[in-house]
XYZ file of C-alpha atoms in Angstrom:
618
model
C 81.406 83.112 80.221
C 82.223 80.805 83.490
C 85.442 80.976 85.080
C 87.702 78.364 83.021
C 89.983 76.464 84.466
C 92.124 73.192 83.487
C 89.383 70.820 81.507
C 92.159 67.713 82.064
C 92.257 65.102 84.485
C 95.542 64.186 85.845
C 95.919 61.590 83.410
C 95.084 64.158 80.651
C 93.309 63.270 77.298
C 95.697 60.385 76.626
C 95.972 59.081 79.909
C 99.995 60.099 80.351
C 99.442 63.993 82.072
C 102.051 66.777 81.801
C 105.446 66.963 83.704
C 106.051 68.644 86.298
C 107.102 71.828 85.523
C 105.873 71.991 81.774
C 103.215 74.650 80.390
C 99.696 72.969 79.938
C 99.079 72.123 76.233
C 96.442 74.088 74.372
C 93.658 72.315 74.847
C 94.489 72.310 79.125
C 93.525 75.850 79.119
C 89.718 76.623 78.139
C 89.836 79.349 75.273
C 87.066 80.899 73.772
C 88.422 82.102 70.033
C 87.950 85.180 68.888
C 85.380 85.131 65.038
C 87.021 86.355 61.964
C 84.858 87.996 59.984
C 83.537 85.608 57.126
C 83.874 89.035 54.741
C 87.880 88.904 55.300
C 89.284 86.817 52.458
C 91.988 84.476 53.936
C 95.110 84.358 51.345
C 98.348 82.326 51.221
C 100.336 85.881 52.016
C 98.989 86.749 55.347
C 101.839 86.676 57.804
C 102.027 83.687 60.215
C 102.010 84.540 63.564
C 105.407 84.895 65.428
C 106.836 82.904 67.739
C 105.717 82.495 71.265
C 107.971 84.050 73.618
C 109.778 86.817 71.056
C 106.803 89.816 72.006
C 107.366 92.797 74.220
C 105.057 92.768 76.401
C 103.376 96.601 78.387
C 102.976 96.031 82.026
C 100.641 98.737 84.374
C 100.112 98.064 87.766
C 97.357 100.312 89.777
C 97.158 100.255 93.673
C 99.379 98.823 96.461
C 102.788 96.943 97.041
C 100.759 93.722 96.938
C 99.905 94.715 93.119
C 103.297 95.622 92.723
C 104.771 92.110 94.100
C 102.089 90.423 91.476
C 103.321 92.562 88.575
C 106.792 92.066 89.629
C 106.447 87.793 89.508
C 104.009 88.389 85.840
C 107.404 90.025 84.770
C 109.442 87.546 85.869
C 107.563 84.405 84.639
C 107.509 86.379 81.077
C 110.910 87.062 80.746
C 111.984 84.234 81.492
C 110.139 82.630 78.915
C 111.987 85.553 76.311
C 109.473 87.792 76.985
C 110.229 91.365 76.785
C 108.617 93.798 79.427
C 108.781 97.288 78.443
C 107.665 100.515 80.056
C 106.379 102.376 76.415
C 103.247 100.975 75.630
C 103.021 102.305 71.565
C 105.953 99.754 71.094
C 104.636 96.727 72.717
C 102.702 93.569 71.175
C 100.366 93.016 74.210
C 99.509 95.603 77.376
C 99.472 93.413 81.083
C 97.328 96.057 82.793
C 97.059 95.059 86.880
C 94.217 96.760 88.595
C 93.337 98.133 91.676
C 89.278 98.289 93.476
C 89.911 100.217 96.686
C 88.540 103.531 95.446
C 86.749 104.567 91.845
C 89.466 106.596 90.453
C 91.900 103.740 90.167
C 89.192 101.814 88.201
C 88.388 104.703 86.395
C 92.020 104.835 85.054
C 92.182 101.160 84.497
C 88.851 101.890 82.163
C 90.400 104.634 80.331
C 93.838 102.864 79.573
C 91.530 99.572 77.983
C 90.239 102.039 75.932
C 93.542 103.113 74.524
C 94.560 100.129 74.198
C 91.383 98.641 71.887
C 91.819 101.789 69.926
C 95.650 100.848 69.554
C 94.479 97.294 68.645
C 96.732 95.668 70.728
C 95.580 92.317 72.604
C 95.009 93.246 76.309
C 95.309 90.754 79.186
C 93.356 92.675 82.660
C 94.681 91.143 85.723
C 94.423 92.306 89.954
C 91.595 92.626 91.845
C 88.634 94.450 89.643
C 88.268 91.323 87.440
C 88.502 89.409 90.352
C 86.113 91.338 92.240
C 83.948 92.596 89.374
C 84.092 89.992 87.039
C 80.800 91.066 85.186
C 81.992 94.625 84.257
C 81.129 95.413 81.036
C 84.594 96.946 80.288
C 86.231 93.415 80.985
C 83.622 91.808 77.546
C 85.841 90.396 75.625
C 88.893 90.569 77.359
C 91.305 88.234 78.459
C 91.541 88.452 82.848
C 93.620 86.348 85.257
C 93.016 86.628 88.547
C 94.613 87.507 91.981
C 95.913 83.586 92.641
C 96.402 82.879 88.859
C 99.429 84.684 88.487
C 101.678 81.894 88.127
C 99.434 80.919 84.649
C 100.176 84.392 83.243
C 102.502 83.078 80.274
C 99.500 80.898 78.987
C 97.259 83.399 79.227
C 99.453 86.027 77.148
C 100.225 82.886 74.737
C 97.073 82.209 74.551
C 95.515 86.183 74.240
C 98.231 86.663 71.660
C 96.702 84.091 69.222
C 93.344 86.051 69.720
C 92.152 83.767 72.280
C 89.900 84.854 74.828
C 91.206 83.460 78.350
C 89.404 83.835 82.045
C 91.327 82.590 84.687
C 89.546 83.437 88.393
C 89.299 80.327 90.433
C 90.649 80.163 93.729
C 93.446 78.153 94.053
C 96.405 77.902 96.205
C 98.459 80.445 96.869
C 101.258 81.329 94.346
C 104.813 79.932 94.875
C 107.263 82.646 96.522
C 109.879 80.976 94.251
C 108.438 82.214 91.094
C 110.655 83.937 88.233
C 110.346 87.651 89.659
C 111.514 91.160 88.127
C 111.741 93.405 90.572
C 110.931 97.436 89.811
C 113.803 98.343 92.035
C 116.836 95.646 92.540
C 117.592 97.047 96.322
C 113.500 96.038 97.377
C 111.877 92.993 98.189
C 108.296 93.539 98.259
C 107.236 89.972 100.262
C 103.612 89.283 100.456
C 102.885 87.167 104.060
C 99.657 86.463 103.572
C 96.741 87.286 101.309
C 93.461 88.125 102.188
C 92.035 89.891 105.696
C 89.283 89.104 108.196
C 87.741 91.893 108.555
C 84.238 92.748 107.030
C 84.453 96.461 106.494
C 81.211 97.741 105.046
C 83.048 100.008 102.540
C 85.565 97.893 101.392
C 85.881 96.502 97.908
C 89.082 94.531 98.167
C 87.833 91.574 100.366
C 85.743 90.626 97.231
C 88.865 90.068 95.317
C 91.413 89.182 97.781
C 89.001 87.147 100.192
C 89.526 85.316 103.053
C 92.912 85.073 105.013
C 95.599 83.031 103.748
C 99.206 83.062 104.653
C 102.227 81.841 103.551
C 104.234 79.288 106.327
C 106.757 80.592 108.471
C 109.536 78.409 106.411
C 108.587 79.600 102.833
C 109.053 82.750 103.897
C 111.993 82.764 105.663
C 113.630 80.487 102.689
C 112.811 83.527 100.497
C 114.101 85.951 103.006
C 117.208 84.075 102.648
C 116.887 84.097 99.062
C 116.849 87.511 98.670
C 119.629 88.810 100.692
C 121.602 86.528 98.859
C 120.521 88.542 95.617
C 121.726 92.086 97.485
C 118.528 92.961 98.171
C 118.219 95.931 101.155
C 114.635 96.568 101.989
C 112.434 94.007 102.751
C 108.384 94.890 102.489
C 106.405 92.661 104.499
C 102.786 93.008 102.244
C 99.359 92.252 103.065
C 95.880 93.605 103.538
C 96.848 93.013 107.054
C 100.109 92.169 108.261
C 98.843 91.436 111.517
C 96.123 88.929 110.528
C 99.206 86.497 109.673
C 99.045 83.257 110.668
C 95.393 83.319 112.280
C 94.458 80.718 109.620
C 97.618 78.148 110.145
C 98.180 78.399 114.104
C 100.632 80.722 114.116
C 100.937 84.582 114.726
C 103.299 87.736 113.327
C 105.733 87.945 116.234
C 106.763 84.258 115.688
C 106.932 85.144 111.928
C 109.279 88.370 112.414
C 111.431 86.561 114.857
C 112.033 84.247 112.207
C 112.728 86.797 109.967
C 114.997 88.712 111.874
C 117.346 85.915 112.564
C 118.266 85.453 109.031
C 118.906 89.334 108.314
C 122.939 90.248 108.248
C 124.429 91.150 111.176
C 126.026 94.348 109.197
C 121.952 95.607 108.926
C 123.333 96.195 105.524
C 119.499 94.531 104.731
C 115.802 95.948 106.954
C 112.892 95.176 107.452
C 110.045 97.615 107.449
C 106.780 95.812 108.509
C 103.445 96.607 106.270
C 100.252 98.115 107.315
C 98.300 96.567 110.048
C 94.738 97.271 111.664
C 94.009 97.343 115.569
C 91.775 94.209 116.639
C 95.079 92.109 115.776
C 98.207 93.627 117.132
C 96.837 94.540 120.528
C 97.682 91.483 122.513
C 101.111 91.160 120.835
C 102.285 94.500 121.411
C 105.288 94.199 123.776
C 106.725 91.133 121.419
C 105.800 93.749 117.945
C 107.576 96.820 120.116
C 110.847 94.320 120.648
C 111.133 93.485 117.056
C 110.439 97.338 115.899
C 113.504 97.958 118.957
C 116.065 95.486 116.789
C 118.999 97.677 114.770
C 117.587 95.723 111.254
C 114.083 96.841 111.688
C 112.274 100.469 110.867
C 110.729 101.684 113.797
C 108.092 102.711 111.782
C 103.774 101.075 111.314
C 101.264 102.012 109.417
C 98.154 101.822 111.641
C 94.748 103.130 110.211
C 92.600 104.582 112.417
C 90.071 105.997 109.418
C 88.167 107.698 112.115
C 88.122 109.413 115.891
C 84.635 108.473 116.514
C 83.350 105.403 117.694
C 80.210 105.891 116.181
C 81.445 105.709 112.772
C 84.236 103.128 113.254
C 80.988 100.991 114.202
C 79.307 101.944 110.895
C 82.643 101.063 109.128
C 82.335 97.654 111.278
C 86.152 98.503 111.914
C 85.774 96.000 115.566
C 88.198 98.543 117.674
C 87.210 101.437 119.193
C 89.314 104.767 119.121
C 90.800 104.156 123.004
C 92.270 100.794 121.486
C 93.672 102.623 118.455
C 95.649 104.633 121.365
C 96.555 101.824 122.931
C 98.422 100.581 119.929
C 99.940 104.318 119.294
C 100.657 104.948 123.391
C 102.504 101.384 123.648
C 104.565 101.611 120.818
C 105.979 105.627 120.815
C 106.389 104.064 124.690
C 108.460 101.265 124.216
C 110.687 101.750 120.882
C 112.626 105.164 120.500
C 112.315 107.606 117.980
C 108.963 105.138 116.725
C 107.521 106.875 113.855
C 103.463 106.203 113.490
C 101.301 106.666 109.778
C 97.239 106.597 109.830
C 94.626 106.691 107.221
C 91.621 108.621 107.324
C 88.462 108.621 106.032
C 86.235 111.789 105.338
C 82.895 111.981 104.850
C 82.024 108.271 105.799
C 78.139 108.325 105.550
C 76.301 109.057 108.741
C 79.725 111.290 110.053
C 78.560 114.141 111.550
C 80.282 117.311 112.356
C 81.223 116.278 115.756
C 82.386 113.003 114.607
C 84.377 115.092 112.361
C 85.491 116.794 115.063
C 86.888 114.293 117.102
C 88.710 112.992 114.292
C 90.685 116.921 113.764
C 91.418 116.651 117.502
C 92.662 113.069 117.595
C 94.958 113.841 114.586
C 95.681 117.150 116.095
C 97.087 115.602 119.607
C 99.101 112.887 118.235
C 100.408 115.169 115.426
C 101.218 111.820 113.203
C 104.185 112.911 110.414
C 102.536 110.842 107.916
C 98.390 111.322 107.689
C 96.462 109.838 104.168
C 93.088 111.473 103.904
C 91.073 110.360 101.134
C 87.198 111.174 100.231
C 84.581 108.321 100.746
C 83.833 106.858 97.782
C 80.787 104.141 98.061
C 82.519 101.149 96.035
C 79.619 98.831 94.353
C 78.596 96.043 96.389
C 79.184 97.062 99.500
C 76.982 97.996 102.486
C 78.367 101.016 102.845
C 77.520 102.024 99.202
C 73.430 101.487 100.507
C 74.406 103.894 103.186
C 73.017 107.721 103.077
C 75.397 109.818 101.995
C 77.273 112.657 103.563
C 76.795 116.031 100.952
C 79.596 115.895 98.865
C 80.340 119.386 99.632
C 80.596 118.634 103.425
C 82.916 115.673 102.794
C 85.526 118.273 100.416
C 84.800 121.003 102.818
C 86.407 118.551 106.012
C 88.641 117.302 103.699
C 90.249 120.574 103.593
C 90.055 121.618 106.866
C 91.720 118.020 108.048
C 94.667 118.612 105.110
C 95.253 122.089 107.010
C 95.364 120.643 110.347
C 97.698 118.028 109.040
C 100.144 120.542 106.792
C 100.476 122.615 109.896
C 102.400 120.393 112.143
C 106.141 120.713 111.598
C 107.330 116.766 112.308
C 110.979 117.136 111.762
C 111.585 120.121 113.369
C 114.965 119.550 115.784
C 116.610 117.131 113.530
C 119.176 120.278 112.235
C 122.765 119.448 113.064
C 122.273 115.477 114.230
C 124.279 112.868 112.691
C 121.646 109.640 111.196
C 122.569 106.581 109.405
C 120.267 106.526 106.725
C 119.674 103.487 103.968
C 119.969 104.643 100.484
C 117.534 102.728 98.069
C 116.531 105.110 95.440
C 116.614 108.245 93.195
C 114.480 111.023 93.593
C 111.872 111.934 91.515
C 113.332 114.861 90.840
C 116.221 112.904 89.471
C 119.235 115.604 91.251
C 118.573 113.343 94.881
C 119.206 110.103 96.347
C 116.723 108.730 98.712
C 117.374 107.153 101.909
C 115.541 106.442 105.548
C 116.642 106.916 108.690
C 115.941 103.779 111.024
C 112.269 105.361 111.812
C 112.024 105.906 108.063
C 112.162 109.338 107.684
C 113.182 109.992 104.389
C 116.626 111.453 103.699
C 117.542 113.543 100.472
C 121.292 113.565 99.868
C 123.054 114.640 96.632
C 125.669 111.889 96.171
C 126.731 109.615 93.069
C 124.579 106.564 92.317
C 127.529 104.337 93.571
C 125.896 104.780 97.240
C 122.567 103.096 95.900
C 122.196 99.983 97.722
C 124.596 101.235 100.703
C 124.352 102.870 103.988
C 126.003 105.832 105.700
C 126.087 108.330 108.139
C 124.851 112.280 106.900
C 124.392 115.103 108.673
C 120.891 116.704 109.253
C 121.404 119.837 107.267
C 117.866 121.173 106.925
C 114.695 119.826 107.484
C 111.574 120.449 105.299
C 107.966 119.369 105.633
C 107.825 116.618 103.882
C 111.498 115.387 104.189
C 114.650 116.306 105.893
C 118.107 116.746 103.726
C 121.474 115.856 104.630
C 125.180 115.763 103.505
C 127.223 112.497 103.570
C 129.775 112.399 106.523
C 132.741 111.131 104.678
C 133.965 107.595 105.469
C 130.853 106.434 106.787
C 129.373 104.771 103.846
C 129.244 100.613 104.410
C 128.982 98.606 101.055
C 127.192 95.268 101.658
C 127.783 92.476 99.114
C 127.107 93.357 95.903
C 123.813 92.410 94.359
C 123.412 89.116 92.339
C 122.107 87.793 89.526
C 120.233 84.400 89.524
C 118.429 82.386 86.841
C 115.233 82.702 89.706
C 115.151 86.494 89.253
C 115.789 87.925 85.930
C 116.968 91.516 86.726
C 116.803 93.967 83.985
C 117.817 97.024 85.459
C 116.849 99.491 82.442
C 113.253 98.192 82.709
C 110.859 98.832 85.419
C 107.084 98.242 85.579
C 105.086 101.443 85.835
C 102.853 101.970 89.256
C 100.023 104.011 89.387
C 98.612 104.863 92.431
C 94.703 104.176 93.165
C 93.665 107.523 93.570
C 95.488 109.915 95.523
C 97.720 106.981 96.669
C 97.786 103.207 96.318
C 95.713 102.021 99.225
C 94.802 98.838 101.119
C 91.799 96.816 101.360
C 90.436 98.863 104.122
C 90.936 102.079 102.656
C 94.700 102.098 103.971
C 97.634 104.195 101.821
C 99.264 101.736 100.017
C 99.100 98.631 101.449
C 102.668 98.165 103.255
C 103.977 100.458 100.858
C 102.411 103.306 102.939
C 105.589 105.655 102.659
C 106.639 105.842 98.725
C 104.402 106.497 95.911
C 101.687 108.989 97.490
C 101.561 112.262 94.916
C 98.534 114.378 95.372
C 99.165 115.701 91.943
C 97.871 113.023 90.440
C 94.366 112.844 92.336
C 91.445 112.976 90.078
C 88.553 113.917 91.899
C 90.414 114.644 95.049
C 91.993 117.869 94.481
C 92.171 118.975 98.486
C 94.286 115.320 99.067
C 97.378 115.808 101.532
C 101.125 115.345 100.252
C 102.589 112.932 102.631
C 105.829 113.350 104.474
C 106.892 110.053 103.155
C 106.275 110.991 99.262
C 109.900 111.611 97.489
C 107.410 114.288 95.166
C 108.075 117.078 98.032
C 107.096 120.314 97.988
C 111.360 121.503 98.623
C 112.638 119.787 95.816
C 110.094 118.602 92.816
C 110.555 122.473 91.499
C 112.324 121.481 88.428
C 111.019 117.161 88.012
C 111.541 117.617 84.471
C 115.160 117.336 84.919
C 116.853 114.654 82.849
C 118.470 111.675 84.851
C 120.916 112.602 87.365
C 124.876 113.017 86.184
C 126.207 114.922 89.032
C 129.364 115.683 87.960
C 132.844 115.519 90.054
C 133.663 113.347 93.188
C 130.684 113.450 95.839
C 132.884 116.159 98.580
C 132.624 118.404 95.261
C 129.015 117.944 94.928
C 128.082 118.688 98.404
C 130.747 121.445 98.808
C 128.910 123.330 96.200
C 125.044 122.414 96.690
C 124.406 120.355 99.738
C 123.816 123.176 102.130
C 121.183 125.021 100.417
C 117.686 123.452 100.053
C 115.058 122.111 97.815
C 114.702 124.470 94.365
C 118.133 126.360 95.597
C 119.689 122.889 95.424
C 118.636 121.866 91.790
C 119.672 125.269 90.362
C 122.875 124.584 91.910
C 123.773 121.580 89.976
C 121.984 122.234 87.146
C 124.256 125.981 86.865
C 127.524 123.588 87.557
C 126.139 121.817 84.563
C 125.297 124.676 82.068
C 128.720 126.601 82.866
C 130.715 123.925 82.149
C 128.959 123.490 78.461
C 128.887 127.203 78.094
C 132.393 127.042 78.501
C 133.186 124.032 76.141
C 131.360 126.255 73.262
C 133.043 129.846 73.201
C 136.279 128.189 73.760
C 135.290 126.283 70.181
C 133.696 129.323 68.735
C 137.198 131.178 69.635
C 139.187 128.600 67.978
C 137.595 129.033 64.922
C 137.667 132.496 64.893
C 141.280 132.716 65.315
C 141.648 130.051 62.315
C 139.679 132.147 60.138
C 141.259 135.086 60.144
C 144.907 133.042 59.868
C 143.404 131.976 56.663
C 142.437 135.180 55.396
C 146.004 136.773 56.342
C 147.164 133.712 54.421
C 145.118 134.293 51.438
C 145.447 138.447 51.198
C 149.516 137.525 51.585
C 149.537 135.686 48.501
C 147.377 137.919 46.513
């Protein structure tokens, strides 16, 4: 089946065309119906379908923070058409499952859940960058797709799936309006693509095949949406590409003049930052000074992700990477030079074919002198239709083997070490996965556990370093240091539902970029080794909030902590990680323990009053 897109002229079938604004009719949108069976008797009593708009609709999003800005504006376009997005999928009329290509397991996954889902009979609508990509998979027959730049057509493609239409939506079209209906999975982030697209031609990568060519977004759309945002309460900005600093290449324009754009419209309170998104090599070198003085302002993280994939130049040629290792220290050397306390995450990749052991070598010792807190190793994993899938393979037991031996390297470095006793501001965003925890960064993004109430999400503060651990550092709250910024607001633009947030699963070990790169921008969040499939030596990164000190109990319940917040850290802020969880969850168990002998006394005691009643009358 070709791509479809709109079979009307601009006059449309009767000459008059659609208004601005309006959903296409029907017949705008090229269906292909699904056959009933002519053995199925049609009868007066079969239920007529229900009306558009009134479904819950499943939403899954695999891979990066550029999948996660997608799903965020499908969820937003839904609901507000009346759509409702849901997180259990048994429950919902139609699963929205948005895919990820960077590395097999992610498509694996995305294959296994549209098998569930035909065996649930529910109508499935595949969207992201496999059927953009891979648009003759055989797992994608018979299913309804939209592609990466089609986003803003999801509703008629639901409407249209719904009614057991077949719809394929892939053409390349302009790039989606930042303006779009958006629901975000966290209220305090702004994930804000800048551009789509990369220009590199790395022989391993999948994602250019979906994503394509460079595009970006102009300097004014995207400050108007910066400006939108804040408005909304928002505290974290993501800037989100394949490569952040590609943007602009395309429209005469480069990412210093875009973040000093930015910058000027963020509040002078830095009750709102900035964290800038992954970017490769070839394209920040000759801005560095004018990147360092933007990473140096109080509202930005001093914190990039910058892949290196590999300490040899041999293979970084094979990758077709165009920088050579001495560049990548350029880039590193410059920036820990120029901005304080600058905080540098890489990406590597193991067992690229044609790595040898001294390639592999130089890659331990590069990681091994720069001692970077945050390091992403990942398996090679040849991705169809690419050169490097042609390529002769490393042994797969040589590619686990220095997969290993490079997670050792990594988990031996202590990057936090010295922090014990100094006083941070940190920006508090989110709750732990372990649900007992807030989460907040430090202005190099180091993440921060504190126990505190969920009144100081959305705010920042001052704590005390009061341990640090591998992965994280924890700290107590230094009372009357906490600054509220405006509270958050709703618009008709953004329909916030705060009890509903779109599920991410990361691609693979974590969501990754189109080079290979952990997460896109979103290179400090979501990374749980746990949840590897076939990469069972993967590193936990220091910027996952699944640590090693305090995921010991993650089934706990959502967080109540109980009492004013001095309480709470009086009695379980100093200890650490599991010690800290069985403190609050003792606090809780006492109190309830409490609450029932005092009940099971009480009627005891009215008992036996009754039966000294009773035996005094007889």
């Amino acid at each position: 089946m070709e791509d479809i897109e709109d079979v009307l002229g601009p006059a449309g079938l009767s000459g008059g065309g659609a208004s601005p604004g309006l959903r296409h009719p029907v017949a705008a949108v090229a269906v292909k119906p699904k056959r009933r069976s002519s053995r199925v008797a049609q009868t007066p009593t079969q239920p007529e379908p229900r009306i558009p708009g009134t479904q819950t609709i499943y939403v899954k999003t695999f891979g990066c923070s550029h999948n996660q800005s997608d799903s965020e504006y499908m969820s937003g376009q839904l609901s507000a058409f009346g759509y409702a997005i849901t997180e259990e999928p048994e429950g919902a009329d139609l699963w929205l499952i948005n895919t990820c290509t960077v590395k097999n397991p992610s498509q694996s996954a995305m294959t296994t859940l549209i098998s569930k889902c035909k065996n649930a009979n529910k109508p499935l609508v595949v969207a992201g960058c496999v059927p953009q990509g891979s648009q003759g998979l055989k797992e994608l027959e018979g299913i309804s797709i939209i592609g990466v730049q089609q986003i803003d057509r999801v509703v008629e493609v639901v409407e249209e799936t719904l009614k057991g239409h077949e719809v394929r939506l892939l053409s390349r079209k302009t790039l989606p309006s930042l303006d779009l209906p958006k629901v975000r999975k966290n209220k305090f982030i702004e994930i804000l693509p800048i551009n789509v697209g990369c220009l590199g031609a790395c022989t391993y990568c999948k994602t250019k095949h979906a994503r394509g060519h460079l595009g970006s977004y102009t300097i004014d759309s995207l400050v108007d949406r910066v400006k939108t945002v804040v408005s909304e309460g928002v505290r974290e900005i993501w800037l989100s590409s394949e490569d952040t600093g590609a943007y602009g290449r395309d429209i005469g324009t480069n990412l210093p003049n875009l973040l000093n754009a930015i910058v000027a419209e963020l509040p002078v309170d830095r009750s709102t930052m900035l964290r800038i998104g992954m970017t490769n090599p070839p394209f920040i070198l000759e801005h560095l000074k004018e990147i360092a003085a933007v990473l140096r302002h109080p509202s930005v993280y001093s914190f990039l992700h910058v892949p290196v994939q590999s300490g040899s130049d041999a293979v970084l040629t094979a990758m077709n990477r165009e920088y050579t290792v001495g560049e990548f220290r350029k880039v590193v050397d410059t920036l820990c030079e120029l901005v304080p306390g600058m905080q540098i995450a890489t990406d590597i990749i193991c067992g690229f074919p044609g790595e040898t052991d001294e390639d592999f070598a130089e890659t331990v010792n590069l990681v091994k002198e720069y001692q970077f807190p945050q390091v992403h190793i990942s398996q090679f994993y040849p991705r169809p239709g690419t050169p490097a899938a042609r390529m002769k393979k490393v042994p797969s037991n040589d590619v686990k083997k220095r997969s290993r031996e490079l997670t050792s390297v990594f988990e031996s470095f202590s990057p936090y070490q010295g922090m014990e006793g100094k006083v941070e501001r940190i920006w508090i965003t989110e709750i732990a996965t372990d649900g007992v925890h807030l989460v907040g960064h430090t202005k190099g993004y180091i993440q921060v556990l504190v126990i505190a109430t969920d009144s100081m999400l959305g705010t920042s503060a001052s704590v005390k370093i009061t341990s640090v651990g591998r992965w994280s550092v924890f700290g107590e709250v230094i009372d009357g240091s906490v600054v509220v910024g405006e509270a958050p607001k709703q618009t008709s633009s953004e329909p916030q539902k705060q009890h509903i947030q779109n599920q991410v699963e990361e691609a693979g070990c974590c969501a990754t970029d189109s080079c290979g790169a952990c997460a896109c921008s979103d290179v400090a969040q979501h990374c749980r080794p746990e949840r590897c499939e076939d990469i069972p030596d993967a590193p936990q990164t220091s910027g996952g909030v699944n640590h090693q000190e305090a995921v010991q109990q993650s089934t706990l319940v959502r967080r109540n902590v109980e009492g004013s917040t001095k309480a709470s850290k009086s009695n379980a802020a100093r200890s650490v990680g599991k010690e800290q969880q069985v403190n609050v969850v003792t606090r809780r168990g006492v109190n309830v323990d409490t609450i029932l002998w005092c009940g099971l006394a009480v009627s005891f005691a009215a008992t036996v009053a009754l039966l000294v009643l009773l035996t005094g009358k007889i």
